[in-house]
GROMACS .gro file of C-alpha atoms in nm:
model
  181
    1MET     CA    1  -3.520  -0.501   1.182
    2LYS     CA    2  -3.261  -0.486   1.464
    3TYR     CA    3  -3.208  -0.111   1.479
    4ARG     CA    4  -3.353   0.219   1.397
    5ILE     CA    5  -3.172   0.553   1.308
    6ARG     CA    6  -3.236   0.819   1.553
    7THR     CA    7  -3.256   1.141   1.360
    8ASP     CA    8  -3.301   1.333   1.695
    9LEU     CA    9  -2.947   1.221   1.805
   10SER     CA   10  -2.698   1.332   1.542
   11THR     CA   11  -2.343   1.462   1.517
   12THR     CA   12  -2.150   1.614   1.233
   13ALA     CA   13  -1.835   1.441   1.093
   14PRO     CA   14  -1.521   1.635   1.012
   15SER     CA   15  -1.600   1.613   0.656
   16GLY     CA   16  -1.930   1.793   0.733
   17ILE     CA   17  -2.176   1.508   0.683
   18THR     CA   18  -2.455   1.429   0.944
   19LEU     CA   19  -2.432   1.106   1.131
   20TYR     CA   20  -2.715   0.963   1.317
   21ARG     CA   21  -2.700   0.745   1.630
   22ILE     CA   22  -2.857   0.401   1.622
   23GLU     CA   23  -3.089   0.234   1.874
   24ALA     CA   24  -3.139  -0.147   1.907
   25LEU     CA   25  -3.496  -0.263   1.845
   26LYS     CA   26  -3.414  -0.607   1.977
   27SER     CA   27  -3.155  -0.791   2.192
   28PHE     CA   28  -2.887  -0.985   2.014
   29SER     CA   29  -2.527  -1.083   2.085
   30ASN     CA   30  -2.419  -0.848   2.368
   31VAL     CA   31  -2.663  -0.572   2.256
   32THR     CA   32  -2.988  -0.522   2.463
   33LYS     CA   33  -3.310  -0.384   2.315
   34GLY     CA   34  -3.303  -0.004   2.361
   35ASP     CA   35  -2.927   0.021   2.369
   36LEU     CA   36  -2.793   0.314   2.183
   37GLY     CA   37  -2.515   0.238   1.941
   38GLY     CA   38  -2.271   0.457   1.758
   39TYR     CA   39  -2.323   0.671   1.452
   40ILE     CA   40  -2.391   0.593   1.087
   41GLU     CA   41  -2.477   0.813   0.783
   42SER     CA   42  -2.744   0.576   0.630
   43ARG     CA   43  -2.906   0.227   0.665
   44ASN     CA   44  -2.658   0.112   0.399
   45ASN     CA   45  -2.367   0.153   0.653
   46LEU     CA   46  -2.484  -0.136   0.902
   47SER     CA   47  -2.635  -0.464   0.805
   48GLN     CA   48  -2.985  -0.552   0.970
   49ASN     CA   49  -2.886  -0.917   0.965
   50GLU     CA   50  -2.659  -1.117   1.199
   51ASN     CA   51  -2.478  -0.939   1.491
   52ALA     CA   52  -2.283  -0.645   1.332
   53TRP     CA   53  -2.296  -0.346   1.552
   54VAL     CA   54  -2.152   0.000   1.572
   55TYR     CA   55  -2.106   0.095   1.944
   56GLU     CA   56  -2.019   0.410   2.157
   57ASN     CA   57  -1.878   0.697   1.956
   58ALA     CA   58  -1.765   0.500   1.657
   59TRP     CA   59  -1.902   0.590   1.324
   60VAL     CA   60  -1.949   0.450   0.969
   61SER     CA   61  -2.025   0.675   0.663
   62GLY     CA   62  -2.006   0.705   0.292
   63ASN     CA   63  -2.036   0.373   0.113
   64ALA     CA   64  -1.865   0.177   0.391
   65ARG     CA   65  -2.054  -0.114   0.526
   66VAL     CA   66  -2.032  -0.320   0.849
   67SER     CA   67  -2.193  -0.663   0.832
   68GLY     CA   68  -2.168  -1.035   0.954
   69ASN     CA   69  -2.060  -1.038   1.318
   70ALA     CA   70  -1.825  -0.737   1.291
   71TRP     CA   71  -1.801  -0.465   1.547
   72VAL     CA   72  -1.683  -0.116   1.515
   73TYR     CA   73  -1.650   0.060   1.860
   74GLU     CA   74  -1.495   0.326   2.089
   75ASN     CA   75  -1.385   0.603   1.869
   76ALA     CA   76  -1.316   0.415   1.549
   77TRP     CA   77  -1.405   0.551   1.206
   78VAL     CA   78  -1.498   0.342   0.897
   79TYR     CA   79  -1.572   0.539   0.577
   80GLY     CA   80  -1.525   0.569   0.202
   81ASN     CA   81  -1.593   0.233   0.041
   82ALA     CA   82  -1.444   0.021   0.328
   83ARG     CA   83  -1.602  -0.309   0.430
   84VAL     CA   84  -1.585  -0.460   0.774
   85PHE     CA   85  -1.727  -0.810   0.802
   86GLY     CA   86  -1.709  -1.163   0.939
   87ASN     CA   87  -1.600  -1.164   1.301
   88ALA     CA   88  -1.374  -0.846   1.247
   89ARG     CA   89  -1.321  -0.587   1.502
   90VAL     CA   90  -1.220  -0.206   1.458
   91PHE     CA   91  -1.170  -0.002   1.778
   92GLY     CA   92  -0.986   0.239   1.968
   93ASN     CA   93  -0.897   0.545   1.741
   94ALA     CA   94  -0.851   0.327   1.440
   95GLN     CA   95  -0.955   0.422   1.088
   96VAL     CA   96  -1.052   0.194   0.802
   97TYR     CA   97  -1.126   0.376   0.478
   98GLY     CA   98  -1.085   0.396   0.101
   99ASP     CA   99  -1.143   0.054  -0.044
  100ALA     CA  100  -0.995  -0.138   0.253
  101TRP     CA  101  -1.144  -0.468   0.382
  102VAL     CA  102  -1.117  -0.599   0.726
  103TYR     CA  103  -1.261  -0.951   0.772
  104GLY     CA  104  -1.248  -1.294   0.914
  105ASN     CA  105  -1.112  -1.255   1.270
  106ALA     CA  106  -0.901  -0.953   1.212
  107TRP     CA  107  -0.872  -0.667   1.446
  108VAL     CA  108  -0.759  -0.310   1.368
  109TYR     CA  109  -0.714  -0.097   1.674
  110GLY     CA  110  -0.516   0.166   1.864
  111ASN     CA  111  -0.427   0.454   1.628
  112ALA     CA  112  -0.399   0.226   1.319
  113TRP     CA  113  -0.516   0.338   0.992
  114VAL     CA  114  -0.596   0.087   0.699
  115TYR     CA  115  -0.665   0.236   0.376
  116GLU     CA  116  -0.659   0.222  -0.014
  117ASN     CA  117  -0.713  -0.138  -0.132
  118THR     CA  118  -0.567  -0.315   0.159
  119PRO     CA  119  -0.722  -0.640   0.282
  120ILE     CA  120  -0.669  -0.742   0.661
  121PHE     CA  121  -0.787  -1.084   0.733
  122GLY     CA  122  -0.764  -1.415   0.893
  123ASN     CA  123  -0.638  -1.357   1.244
  124ALA     CA  124  -0.433  -1.047   1.158
  125GLN     CA  125  -0.396  -0.758   1.407
  126VAL     CA  126  -0.298  -0.407   1.296
  127TYR     CA  127  -0.255  -0.174   1.601
  128ASP     CA  128  -0.086   0.123   1.759
  129ASN     CA  129   0.036   0.385   1.510
  130ALA     CA  130   0.057   0.151   1.215
  131PRO     CA  131  -0.068   0.272   0.871
  132HIS     CA  132  -0.123  -0.023   0.659
  133THR     CA  133  -0.138   0.020   0.282
  134PRO     CA  134  -0.098  -0.248   0.010
  135PRO     CA  135   0.264  -0.354  -0.056
  136SER     CA  136   0.445  -0.165  -0.313
  137PRO     CA  137   0.522  -0.331  -0.638
  138PRO     CA  138   0.881  -0.468  -0.647
  139ILE     CA  139   1.137  -0.211  -0.756
  140PRO     CA  140   1.270  -0.310  -1.102
  141PRO     CA  141   1.638  -0.386  -1.107
  142ILE     CA  142   1.888  -0.111  -1.216
  143LEU     CA  143   2.008  -0.227  -1.560
  144THR     CA  144   2.337  -0.138  -1.720
  145LYS     CA  145   2.340   0.040  -2.050
  146GLU     CA  146   2.421  -0.298  -2.216
  147GLN     CA  147   2.132  -0.461  -2.055
  148ARG     CA  148   1.899  -0.180  -2.164
  149ILE     CA  149   2.028  -0.206  -2.512
  150ILE     CA  150   1.962  -0.575  -2.509
  151ALA     CA  151   1.614  -0.537  -2.371
  152LYS     CA  152   1.533  -0.283  -2.639
  153ILE     CA  153   1.665  -0.508  -2.918
  154LYS     CA  154   1.476  -0.809  -2.777
  155GLN     CA  155   1.166  -0.605  -2.800
  156LEU     CA  156   1.238  -0.539  -3.166
  157ASP     CA  157   1.379  -0.888  -3.247
  158ASP     CA  158   1.393  -1.174  -3.006
  159LYS     CA  159   1.672  -1.341  -3.216
  160PHE     CA  160   1.951  -1.116  -3.105
  161THR     CA  161   2.206  -1.256  -2.858
  162LEU     CA  162   2.462  -1.068  -2.652
  163THR     CA  163   2.738  -1.199  -2.904
  164GLN     CA  164   2.555  -1.067  -3.197
  165LEU     CA  165   2.505  -0.744  -3.024
  166LYS     CA  166   2.868  -0.711  -2.939
  167LYS     CA  167   2.981  -0.796  -3.300
  168ARG     CA  168   2.730  -0.536  -3.418
  169THR     CA  169   2.828  -0.253  -3.166
  170LYS     CA  170   3.202  -0.321  -3.239
  171LYS     CA  171   3.151  -0.262  -3.600
  172LEU     CA  172   2.966   0.067  -3.528
  173GLN     CA  173   3.189   0.170  -3.244
  174THR     CA  174   2.903   0.354  -3.099
  175THR     CA  175   2.550   0.279  -2.958
  176PRO     CA  176   2.309   0.254  -3.264
  177GLU     CA  177   2.114   0.575  -3.289
  178TRP     CA  178   1.790   0.370  -3.323
  179VAL     CA  179   1.834   0.243  -2.966
  180THR     CA  180   1.685   0.490  -2.726
  181LEU     CA  181   1.766   0.468  -2.362
   0.00000   0.00000   0.00000
């Protein structure tokens, strides 16, 4: 084991959960045996393997997990179902939460927030006041009335063409009542 949870050194998160400070049981990376780290809610939040560490006043809670050689430090928060791993760094006042993943050599720092299902990876850096969410799906094009009618007819029968539709609607002189827009 590389750390222990100090139940005598705790704090309360804004959500009301109790977080416990960690203490290094051995030296590794830039952590010395006896160093106090940041706060975690449970052993599930920080891997006992490799060099992952939570420093200073940073905290990790919920189902969030820090592993590999990742660091969470300063006043950063990682919570929800978030994952921070690889050589990733989360620091400053940054928050990573929801189902977000930060990994590879990515950094999230400053006042940045990464959330929902967002992956930040490679050598990416998200910082300052940047909230980062997954890209929105493309906005569908605005269709004319004729295009919507064609689309509806194609759903019903792929054999219709624009010419056939025009002939048919000219005969009726109105939009067929079976076509709903």
